[in-house]
Each structure stands twice: as structure tokens, then as C-alpha cells.
Short mmCIF file of C-alpha atoms and ligand atoms in Angstrom, two decimals:
data_model
loop_
_atom_site.label_atom_id
_atom_site.label_comp_id
_atom_site.label_asym_id
_atom_site.label_seq_id
_atom_site.Cartn_x
_atom_site.Cartn_y
_atom_site.Cartn_z
CA MET G 51 -36.44 0.86 -5.95
CA SER G 52 -33.86 2.66 -3.82
CA TRP G 53 -33.75 5.15 -0.97
CA LEU G 54 -31.17 6.96 1.17
CA HIS G 55 -30.38 5.50 4.59
CA CYS G 56 -28.53 7.32 7.39
CA ILE G 57 -25.71 5.14 8.70
CA GLU G 58 -25.92 6.83 12.13
CA CYS G 59 -29.64 7.08 13.01
CA GLY G 60 -31.33 4.94 10.34
CA GLU G 61 -33.49 7.80 9.00
CA ARG G 62 -34.81 7.18 5.50
CA TYR G 63 -34.99 9.73 2.66
CA SER G 64 -36.48 9.52 -0.81
CA SER G 65 -34.12 8.81 -3.69
CA ASN G 66 -35.48 12.02 -5.28
CA ASP G 67 -33.99 14.06 -2.44
CA PRO G 68 -30.69 15.63 -3.60
CA ARG G 69 -29.12 15.56 -0.14
CA TYR G 70 -25.70 14.39 1.02
CA THR G 71 -26.12 13.93 4.77
CA CYS G 72 -28.89 13.25 7.28
CA GLU G 73 -30.56 15.91 9.45
CA CYS G 74 -28.52 14.35 12.31
CA GLY G 75 -25.30 14.98 10.36
CA GLY G 76 -24.74 11.28 9.62
CA LEU G 77 -23.51 10.02 6.25
CA LEU G 78 -26.06 8.53 3.87
CA GLU G 79 -25.89 5.37 1.79
CA VAL G 80 -28.16 4.02 -0.93
CA ARG G 81 -30.32 1.03 0.02
CA TYR G 82 -32.36 -1.14 -2.37
CA GLU G 83 -35.58 -3.11 -2.33
CA GLU G 84 -34.06 -5.60 -4.78
CA VAL G 85 -31.68 -8.34 -3.65
CA PRO G 86 -28.82 -8.75 -6.15
CA SER G 87 -28.67 -11.96 -8.13
CA ARG G 88 -25.98 -13.21 -10.49
CA ALA G 89 -28.66 -13.88 -13.08
CA ASP G 90 -29.36 -10.12 -13.30
CA PHE G 91 -25.85 -9.19 -14.42
CA SER G 92 -25.73 -8.92 -18.16
CA GLY G 93 -23.94 -7.05 -20.90
CA PRO G 94 -20.24 -6.36 -21.41
CA PRO G 95 -17.86 -5.82 -18.47
CA GLY G 96 -18.30 -2.38 -16.94
CA VAL G 97 -20.27 -0.44 -14.36
CA TRP G 98 -23.67 -0.73 -16.08
CA ARG G 99 -23.48 -4.52 -16.18
CA TYR G 100 -24.68 -4.20 -12.56
CA SER G 101 -27.52 -1.74 -13.26
CA SER G 102 -29.97 -3.88 -11.25
CA VAL G 103 -28.12 -2.73 -8.12
CA LEU G 104 -27.49 0.86 -9.17
CA PRO G 105 -29.74 3.78 -8.23
CA LEU G 106 -30.79 5.12 -11.63
CA GLU G 107 -34.55 4.94 -12.02
CA THR G 108 -35.69 6.89 -15.07
CA ALA G 109 -32.77 8.66 -16.77
CA ASP G 110 -30.43 7.10 -19.34
CA SER G 111 -26.91 6.57 -18.12
CA VAL G 112 -24.18 9.05 -19.06
CA THR G 113 -21.39 6.64 -19.92
CA LEU G 114 -17.89 6.66 -21.37
CA HIS G 115 -17.63 2.86 -20.98
CA GLU G 116 -16.04 2.92 -17.57
CA GLY G 117 -15.10 -0.12 -15.52
CA GLY G 118 -14.18 -3.48 -16.99
CA THR G 119 -10.60 -2.81 -15.89
CA PRO G 120 -7.96 -5.55 -15.90
CA LEU G 121 -7.08 -7.69 -12.89
CA TYR G 122 -3.42 -8.64 -13.31
CA ASP G 123 -1.64 -11.54 -11.64
CA ALA G 124 1.49 -9.80 -10.37
CA ASP G 125 3.60 -12.95 -10.20
CA LYS G 126 7.04 -11.39 -10.05
CA LEU G 127 6.01 -8.85 -7.43
CA SER G 128 4.29 -11.62 -5.46
CA ASP G 129 7.51 -13.65 -5.42
CA GLU G 130 9.55 -10.65 -4.42
CA ILE G 131 7.24 -9.46 -1.64
CA GLY G 132 6.26 -12.94 -0.47
CA VAL G 133 2.48 -13.04 -0.81
CA GLU G 134 0.07 -13.63 -3.73
CA ILE G 135 -0.80 -10.21 -5.17
CA HIS G 136 -3.34 -9.41 -7.90
CA VAL G 137 -3.58 -5.85 -9.18
CA LYS G 138 -6.93 -4.33 -10.11
CA HIS G 139 -5.76 -1.47 -12.29
CA GLU G 140 -8.32 1.30 -12.12
CA GLY G 141 -5.94 3.56 -14.03
CA MET G 142 -7.36 1.87 -17.14
CA ASN G 143 -10.65 3.77 -16.90
CA PRO G 144 -11.60 6.42 -19.52
CA THR G 145 -10.04 9.38 -17.69
CA GLY G 146 -7.44 7.20 -15.98
CA SER G 147 -8.86 6.67 -12.50
CA PHE G 148 -11.58 4.86 -10.53
CA LYS G 149 -13.47 8.15 -10.24
CA ASP G 150 -15.07 7.43 -13.61
CA ARG G 151 -17.09 4.62 -12.03
CA GLY G 152 -18.45 7.10 -9.52
CA MET G 153 -19.07 9.86 -12.03
CA THR G 154 -21.01 7.76 -14.52
CA VAL G 155 -23.53 7.04 -11.76
CA GLY G 156 -23.28 10.43 -10.00
CA VAL G 157 -23.68 12.54 -13.14
CA SER G 158 -26.49 10.28 -14.44
CA LYS G 159 -28.29 10.67 -11.12
CA ALA G 160 -27.73 14.45 -11.22
CA ILE G 161 -29.50 14.53 -14.61
CA GLU G 162 -32.32 12.39 -13.20
CA LEU G 163 -32.68 14.84 -10.30
CA GLY G 164 -32.91 17.79 -12.73
CA ILE G 165 -29.64 19.35 -11.54
CA GLU G 166 -28.27 22.19 -13.71
CA ARG G 167 -24.67 22.52 -12.48
CA VAL G 168 -22.28 20.09 -10.81
CA ALA G 169 -19.16 20.72 -8.74
CA CYS G 170 -16.40 19.15 -6.71
CA ALA G 171 -13.34 19.89 -4.66
CA SER G 172 -10.47 17.78 -5.84
CA THR G 173 -6.89 16.67 -5.48
CA GLY G 174 -7.13 16.11 -9.26
CA ASN G 175 -8.71 12.88 -10.40
CA THR G 176 -12.25 13.74 -9.35
CA SER G 177 -11.96 16.98 -11.29
CA ALA G 178 -10.82 15.19 -14.46
CA ALA G 179 -13.68 12.70 -14.22
CA LEU G 180 -16.31 15.32 -13.36
CA ALA G 181 -15.17 17.49 -16.27
CA ALA G 182 -15.35 14.59 -18.75
CA TYR G 183 -18.75 13.29 -17.60
CA GLY G 184 -20.06 16.86 -17.36
CA ALA G 185 -19.04 17.34 -20.99
CA ALA G 186 -20.67 14.05 -22.01
CA ALA G 187 -23.88 15.05 -20.21
CA ASP G 188 -23.71 18.66 -21.46
CA ILE G 189 -23.95 20.07 -17.94
CA PRO G 190 -21.58 22.75 -16.59
CA ALA G 191 -18.95 21.60 -14.09
CA VAL G 192 -17.09 23.66 -11.49
CA VAL G 193 -13.92 22.47 -9.77
CA LEU G 194 -12.10 23.84 -6.71
CA LEU G 195 -8.45 22.80 -6.49
CA PRO G 196 -5.68 23.31 -3.94
CA GLN G 197 -3.37 25.67 -5.81
CA GLY G 198 -0.04 24.22 -6.92
CA LYS G 199 -0.79 20.80 -5.42
CA VAL G 200 -2.53 19.01 -8.27
CA ALA G 201 -0.59 16.84 -10.74
CA MET G 202 -0.24 18.32 -14.21
CA GLY G 203 -2.09 15.59 -16.12
CA LYS G 204 -5.20 16.05 -14.03
CA VAL G 205 -5.35 19.84 -14.40
CA ALA G 206 -4.87 19.45 -18.15
CA GLN G 207 -7.74 16.95 -18.34
CA ALA G 208 -10.17 19.08 -16.35
CA LEU G 209 -9.38 22.15 -18.46
CA MET G 210 -9.53 20.28 -21.75
CA HIS G 211 -12.96 18.82 -20.91
CA GLY G 212 -14.23 22.34 -20.31
CA ALA G 213 -14.74 22.56 -16.54
CA GLN G 214 -14.45 25.89 -14.76
CA LEU G 215 -11.34 25.55 -12.57
CA ILE G 216 -10.85 27.69 -9.48
CA GLU G 217 -7.53 27.29 -7.65
CA LEU G 218 -7.62 28.13 -3.94
CA ASP G 219 -4.74 29.19 -1.77
CA GLY G 220 -5.54 26.34 0.62
CA ASN G 221 -5.65 22.56 0.90
CA PHE G 222 -8.20 19.99 -0.30
CA ASP G 223 -10.11 19.94 3.00
CA GLU G 224 -10.67 23.70 2.76
CA CYS G 225 -11.78 23.36 -0.88
CA LEU G 226 -14.32 20.70 0.12
CA ARG G 227 -15.71 22.76 2.99
CA ILE G 228 -16.27 25.71 0.63
CA VAL G 229 -17.86 23.52 -2.08
CA ARG G 230 -20.25 22.07 0.50
CA ASP G 231 -21.17 25.52 1.82
CA LEU G 232 -21.83 26.86 -1.68
CA ALA G 233 -23.94 23.78 -2.47
CA GLU G 234 -26.08 24.56 0.61
CA GLU G 235 -26.60 28.02 -0.89
CA GLY G 236 -27.84 26.38 -4.09
CA PHE G 237 -24.92 27.12 -6.39
CA PHE G 238 -24.52 23.52 -7.58
CA TYR G 239 -24.78 19.80 -6.81
CA VAL G 240 -21.70 18.25 -5.18
CA LEU G 241 -20.16 15.13 -6.71
CA ASN G 242 -17.45 14.47 -4.17
CA SER G 243 -17.56 11.13 -2.36
CA ILE G 244 -19.85 12.67 0.28
CA ASN G 245 -22.45 12.09 -2.46
CA PRO G 246 -23.95 8.63 -1.81
CA TYR G 247 -24.82 8.05 -5.47
CA ARG G 248 -21.24 8.49 -6.62
CA LEU G 249 -20.05 5.74 -4.28
CA GLU G 250 -22.59 3.35 -5.82
CA GLY G 251 -20.62 3.37 -9.06
CA GLN G 252 -17.40 2.62 -7.20
CA LYS G 253 -18.82 -0.41 -5.42
CA THR G 254 -18.72 -2.20 -8.78
CA ILE G 255 -14.96 -2.66 -8.27
CA ALA G 256 -15.92 -5.39 -5.78
CA PHE G 257 -18.32 -7.04 -8.22
CA GLU G 258 -15.74 -7.09 -11.00
CA VAL G 259 -13.00 -8.50 -8.78
CA LEU G 260 -15.33 -11.35 -7.82
CA GLU G 261 -16.24 -12.14 -11.42
CA GLN G 262 -12.59 -11.94 -12.47
CA MET G 263 -11.59 -14.29 -9.64
CA ASN G 264 -14.31 -16.75 -10.58
CA TRP G 265 -16.32 -15.88 -7.46
CA GLU G 266 -13.42 -16.79 -5.13
CA VAL G 267 -13.36 -14.12 -2.44
CA PRO G 268 -9.82 -12.73 -1.97
CA ASP G 269 -8.60 -12.78 1.63
CA ARG G 270 -7.78 -9.10 1.53
CA VAL G 271 -8.41 -6.00 -0.59
CA VAL G 272 -5.84 -3.23 -0.16
CA LEU G 273 -6.20 0.33 -1.43
CA PRO G 274 -5.16 3.91 -0.77
CA ILE G 275 -7.29 6.07 1.49
CA GLY G 276 -7.75 9.79 0.94
CA ASN G 277 -11.27 11.00 1.64
CA ALA G 278 -12.11 7.36 2.48
CA GLY G 279 -14.91 7.00 -0.08
CA ASN G 280 -13.49 4.21 -2.18
CA ILE G 281 -12.78 1.77 0.65
CA SER G 282 -16.34 2.37 1.90
CA ALA G 283 -17.79 1.82 -1.58
CA ILE G 284 -15.88 -1.40 -2.27
CA TYR G 285 -16.81 -2.74 1.16
CA LYS G 286 -20.47 -1.96 0.42
CA GLY G 287 -20.23 -3.89 -2.85
CA PHE G 288 -18.89 -6.99 -1.12
CA ARG G 289 -21.40 -6.59 1.71
CA GLU G 290 -24.37 -6.48 -0.69
CA PHE G 291 -23.25 -9.72 -2.33
CA TYR G 292 -22.59 -11.26 1.08
CA HIS G 293 -26.06 -10.39 2.36
CA ALA G 294 -27.58 -11.74 -0.87
CA GLY G 295 -25.75 -15.05 -0.33
CA ILE G 296 -23.74 -14.66 -3.55
CA ILE G 297 -20.52 -14.94 -1.54
CA ASP G 298 -20.08 -16.52 1.88
CA GLU G 299 -17.19 -14.52 3.28
CA MET G 300 -15.89 -10.96 3.22
CA PRO G 301 -12.37 -9.84 2.34
CA MET G 302 -10.40 -7.97 5.00
CA MET G 303 -10.65 -4.34 3.88
CA THR G 304 -7.27 -2.71 4.27
CA GLY G 305 -6.53 0.98 3.76
CA VAL G 306 -3.19 2.68 3.26
CA GLN G 307 -2.48 6.35 3.84
CA ALA G 308 0.64 8.38 3.19
CA GLU G 309 2.44 9.05 6.47
CA GLY G 310 2.09 12.83 6.17
CA ALA G 311 -1.66 12.52 5.66
CA SER G 312 -2.70 9.63 7.88
CA PRO G 313 -5.41 10.80 10.31
CA LEU G 314 -7.48 7.64 9.89
CA VAL G 315 -4.58 5.36 10.77
CA GLY G 316 -4.03 7.40 13.93
CA ALA G 317 -7.71 7.24 14.89
CA LEU G 318 -7.86 3.47 14.39
CA GLN G 319 -4.69 2.88 16.41
CA LYS G 320 -5.65 5.13 19.29
CA GLY G 321 -9.43 4.67 19.10
CA GLY G 322 -11.79 7.58 19.64
CA LYS G 323 -12.40 10.59 17.45
CA LEU G 324 -10.42 11.24 14.30
CA LYS G 325 -7.96 14.11 14.74
CA PRO G 326 -7.63 15.91 11.40
CA PHE G 327 -4.17 16.78 10.04
CA GLU G 328 -4.17 20.58 9.63
CA SER G 329 -1.38 20.60 7.04
CA PRO G 330 -1.25 17.20 5.31
CA GLU G 331 1.81 16.68 3.12
CA THR G 332 2.87 13.89 0.76
CA LYS G 333 4.20 13.42 -2.75
CA ALA G 334 1.11 11.29 -3.36
CA THR G 335 -0.90 14.48 -3.94
CA ALA G 336 -4.09 12.54 -4.78
CA ILE G 337 -4.37 11.52 -1.11
CA ARG G 338 -3.04 14.70 0.46
CA ILE G 339 -6.12 14.94 2.68
CA GLY G 340 -6.22 15.75 6.39
CA ASP G 341 -9.89 15.33 7.29
CA PRO G 342 -11.50 12.40 5.41
CA VAL G 343 -15.26 12.98 5.27
CA ASN G 344 -16.12 9.31 4.86
CA ALA G 345 -14.14 8.20 7.92
CA PRO G 346 -17.21 6.75 9.72
CA LYS G 347 -17.99 4.51 6.72
CA ALA G 348 -14.33 3.49 6.37
CA ARG G 349 -14.09 2.61 10.05
CA GLU G 350 -17.08 0.29 9.64
CA ALA G 351 -15.55 -1.27 6.51
CA ILE G 352 -12.33 -2.02 8.37
CA SER G 353 -13.77 -3.14 11.70
CA GLU G 354 -16.55 -5.31 10.25
CA THR G 355 -14.10 -7.26 8.08
CA ASP G 356 -11.19 -7.59 10.56
CA GLY G 357 -9.24 -5.37 8.23
CA THR G 358 -6.70 -2.75 9.12
CA ALA G 359 -5.10 0.52 8.06
CA THR G 360 -1.49 1.51 7.87
CA SER G 361 0.67 4.32 6.55
CA VAL G 362 3.74 4.35 4.31
CA THR G 363 6.43 6.95 3.71
CA ASP G 364 6.83 8.79 0.40
CA GLU G 365 10.01 6.79 -0.14
CA GLU G 366 8.17 3.49 0.32
CA LEU G 367 5.33 4.41 -2.01
CA MET G 368 7.69 5.69 -4.70
CA ASP G 369 9.68 2.46 -4.47
CA ALA G 370 6.45 0.47 -4.94
CA GLN G 371 5.49 2.66 -7.91
CA VAL G 372 8.80 1.84 -9.60
CA LYS G 373 8.44 -1.88 -8.82
CA LEU G 374 4.93 -2.05 -10.31
CA ALA G 375 6.18 -0.27 -13.41
CA GLN G 376 9.46 -2.13 -13.89
CA ARG G 377 8.65 -5.66 -12.64
CA GLU G 378 5.10 -5.90 -13.93
CA GLY G 379 4.65 -3.22 -16.59
CA ILE G 380 1.82 -1.68 -14.57
CA GLY G 381 2.00 2.12 -14.64
CA VAL G 382 0.33 3.78 -11.65
CA GLU G 383 0.44 7.17 -9.99
CA PRO G 384 2.10 7.59 -6.57
CA ALA G 385 -1.08 7.37 -4.45
CA SER G 386 -2.02 4.06 -6.09
CA ALA G 387 1.33 2.52 -5.22
CA THR G 388 0.59 2.90 -1.50
CA SER G 389 -1.45 -0.30 -1.84
CA VAL G 390 1.60 -2.39 -2.74
CA ALA G 391 3.85 -0.51 -0.31
CA GLY G 392 1.26 -1.18 2.40
CA VAL G 393 1.16 -4.91 1.66
CA LYS G 394 4.94 -5.10 1.97
CA LYS G 395 4.87 -3.27 5.29
CA LEU G 396 1.97 -5.27 6.76
CA LEU G 397 3.63 -8.54 5.73
CA ASN G 398 6.86 -7.49 7.45
CA ASP G 399 4.85 -6.48 10.54
CA GLY G 400 3.20 -9.92 10.62
CA VAL G 401 -0.29 -8.49 10.04
CA ILE G 402 -0.63 -10.05 6.58
CA ASP G 403 -0.03 -13.79 6.44
CA SER G 404 2.07 -15.11 3.55
CA THR G 405 -0.69 -17.60 2.62
CA GLU G 406 -3.22 -14.85 1.86
CA THR G 407 -4.55 -13.89 -1.57
CA VAL G 408 -4.38 -10.12 -1.82
CA VAL G 409 -5.97 -7.74 -4.33
CA CYS G 410 -4.29 -4.33 -4.57
CA VAL G 411 -6.45 -1.65 -6.16
CA THR G 412 -4.27 0.76 -8.13
CA THR G 413 -6.50 3.77 -8.40
CA GLY G 414 -4.90 6.02 -11.02
CA HIS G 415 -2.69 5.89 -14.11
CA LEU G 416 1.03 6.69 -14.27
CA LEU G 417 0.48 9.52 -16.79
CA LYS G 418 -1.63 11.48 -14.34
CA ASP G 419 1.53 12.72 -12.68
CA PRO G 420 4.45 12.81 -15.13
CA ASP G 421 6.57 14.92 -12.77
CA ALA G 422 6.38 12.30 -10.02
CA ALA G 423 7.14 9.54 -12.53
CA LEU G 424 10.28 11.35 -13.70
CA GLU G 425 11.38 12.01 -10.14
CA ALA G 426 10.97 8.34 -9.17
CA SER G 427 12.51 6.77 -12.24
CA GLY G 428 15.75 8.62 -13.05
CA ASP G 429 17.06 10.61 -15.98
CA THR G 430 17.59 10.08 -19.71
CA ILE G 431 21.03 9.64 -21.28
CA LYS G 432 21.94 12.55 -23.56
CA THR G 433 24.45 12.12 -26.40
CA ASP G 434 25.56 13.65 -29.69
CA ALA G 435 23.53 12.51 -32.70
CA THR G 436 26.20 10.07 -33.90
CA HIS G 437 26.37 6.32 -34.24
CA GLU G 438 29.54 6.28 -32.11
CA ALA G 439 28.07 8.35 -29.27
CA VAL G 440 25.04 6.05 -28.98
CA ARG G 441 27.31 2.98 -29.05
CA GLN G 442 29.27 4.46 -26.17
CA ALA G 443 26.10 5.21 -24.26
CA LEU G 444 24.97 1.58 -24.72
CA ASP G 445 28.26 0.36 -23.28
N1 LIG D 1662 -6.13 7.16 -5.31
C1 LIG D 1662 -6.26 8.17 -6.18
C2 LIG D 1662 -5.46 8.10 -7.42
C3 LIG D 1662 -7.13 9.24 -5.90
O1 LIG D 1662 -7.25 10.22 -6.78
C4 LIG D 1662 -7.84 9.26 -4.68
C5 LIG D 1662 -8.73 10.36 -4.33
C6 LIG D 1662 -7.67 8.17 -3.81
C7 LIG D 1662 -6.82 7.14 -4.15
C8 LIG D 1662 -8.38 8.09 -2.51
O2 LIG D 1662 -9.71 7.74 -2.66
O3 LIG D 1662 -10.75 9.62 -1.45
O4 LIG D 1662 -12.04 7.58 -2.01
O5 LIG D 1662 -10.26 7.51 -0.27
N2 LIG D 1662 -8.80 11.44 -4.97
C9 LIG D 1662 -9.80 12.49 -4.74
C10 LIG D 1662 -9.77 13.48 -5.87
C11 LIG D 1662 -9.82 13.03 -3.40
O6 LIG D 1662 -10.16 14.65 -5.67
O7 LIG D 1662 -9.41 13.12 -6.98
P1 LIG D 1662 -10.77 8.13 -1.54
#
């Protein structure tokens, strides 16, 4: 049994109510009658292993076998940076990002609610996931994208899975505002991270990390922040297990933004209201977001766990992307590498202690953005097609 709870005023709404926010404007989250128990988790690794604490009540799940992603011990990177780093590689999901965890739950819930068309605004990954799960569920999907600012792999995925793509001459924040307005007019159901059901799928990252670490709680979980949904979702996952007594401490939730799109970092440093970035800019296009809608949830996640947020330059995040790829064999997209770049920076600043155990969540796969990968990693060697020419090149 679940319901929707307003994080601002505590108002309660039925789980059959397809709403995104409270009458008071506050964000909603899903609450449950059931208390999670380790004994309830069964089946293979993946999101639906935790179905006892997911909000689906009657419908079958729409699944592409998402979740169950690897947690790597990044030993060489740990030695180099100076702190124990594990990498939870969400790029290993069916469409190559953590969004699949959200979409399997969000699209399933949409079917349960009798929705006939789904939509999102996207910097790319959400659109790829929505398109794939929309196809699997046989429900039409509409995507609004900031024109010219979405990595090639993601556009190709969304088109190939049959979504209707509309490119706007504007940024992500403008796309999201328009999607939300059109949803109010009844055009479709929104599956951005403003949707509380979608975030329920993403909270399973916390559950998996705990199982993979043998129920040892890491000191810190570090991840990129764009619209601030994922940090809120992962925090909620840990919090549910904490309240159920399954774990007895919380990790410090730590968010990393790209410098040119870092309104949340500014708000946390200065206190007070978040001041949106009107024209966010970064090579990490996935997190090129100036007005994160889930900021209130993310602020709670960070403050309640003694966590923090920081920003990194494009140069720093590209350097971390190359290090993950070349030292560890872990291929991630630029936004995902902010996690490792952020750890390096916070360690240098004395915020992270060298004795900590840190989990970096790498949110999307290297192949999402081939152009960025080529830019960060250098050029090929071109030769004549002769034995001698290749020998010379090898020298
Ligand atoms: N990393 C990647 C690879 C992403 O695609 C996103 C968000 C984030 C991190 C940030 O997550 O928004 O929950 O804080 N991408 C969205 C999209 C906005 O449209 O694909 P967040």
C-alpha cells in the first residue's frame, strides 16, 4: 500500500492520483505502509528484486531487465587519487543509463494509471529510456529536446525506439516548463524526475550498493547533479533502509555539478533560495541544467547526511573520464565523470578524508556521447596500408 506525500506540507494523495506536485506547490514522494525487510528481497539482481518497496499495485511491470549493474573496485584510481573508490556503473543498464531504473517503474505505473501517452523533456538519456520503455509497453512517447545540445547516441536511441522527437530552440529548463504546461492541459503524462514514481525505481541504486558491499554502508556516495532527481532518489533508498533498521548509518550524499551549470552548489554555499542559471553551459550536456526542479529534495539529502555539493570544470571532468577509461577500463560519459572529478577536488580541499570509503555513481555509458569521447581521448594514427608503414607507426 502506497500513497503520495508532500515534502513541504505533509498533504497526502492517493496513489491513483496522476499528479506530480502538491496543491501547495511542494514536491511529492511515495510513502509505504510496509516496512522493508531483507527477507522480502528475492529474485535475480535488478530493480524488481525490491518490488515489496515499489509502488506498483495491480499492473505487471514493463521491464527490460534494468539494474543489477556492476560495482567495481577502482583500485588503481583509488591509489592515484588517495581514497578508496568503488564505481557503481549505471552505464551498464539496457539503454546505457540509470534512467532505465526510473522508467521501468514510471512507465509501469503509467500503464496502471491508464495513461495513453507519455512524455519528457530531456538532455538525452531520459529520452532514450522513455522511448525504449514506451516501445516495450506499446504506448506512444513524446520527447522535447534542446536543439543541438544532445549527444548523438541519445538522439539515435530515442529515434530508433520510435519516440516522437521535437527539438526546441531553447535549453532543457525551457523544454521542461513546456512539457509540464502541456501535461496540465492533458496532452500526456510526464516522466521526468518531477514524477515521484520514476524516482522510486532509481532508489534501488542504494539497495544494490548495500547488497554488493555486504551491507557495509559506504561513508560517502558521490554522483552528478542535473535536475537533482537521482541524488534525492538514492538518499530516499538509504533512508528507507535506515528507518527500517536494516542499516544503522547513512552515507554522506555528495553531489557534483559542472561549473557552468552549478546553481545548487551556489545555493548551498550561500544559503537561501536557489538562483537559476539562465544560460547553463558545459560539455557534460547531460547535466546542462540551470534550474533543477528537485532542488528541495536534494538539499534535504545533503543536509540530513552531512553531505556536500561541489562543482568541477569541463577540463577536470574530461580528465576524470579519461582516467576511468584508461586506468580502470570503465567507459562513462562526461557527466558521469564529474563524480570522480568531484572526489579528487573534495579530497584536495580537505572535505573528504583519505580514510573514507567512497562510492561514485557513473550514470551513463561512454558510447552515449562519441563526440565527447573522441575530443577527450586524442586522434588515430593514419598510415599507408603497408607492413612497413605500420611498423614505423609502432615505433
Ligand atoms: N548523469 C547523466 C548521464 C544524466 O543523463 C543525468 C540527467 C544526470 C547525471 C543527472 O541526474 O537530473 O537526476 O540530477 N539527465 C536528464 C536527462 C536530465 O534528460 O537525461 P539528475
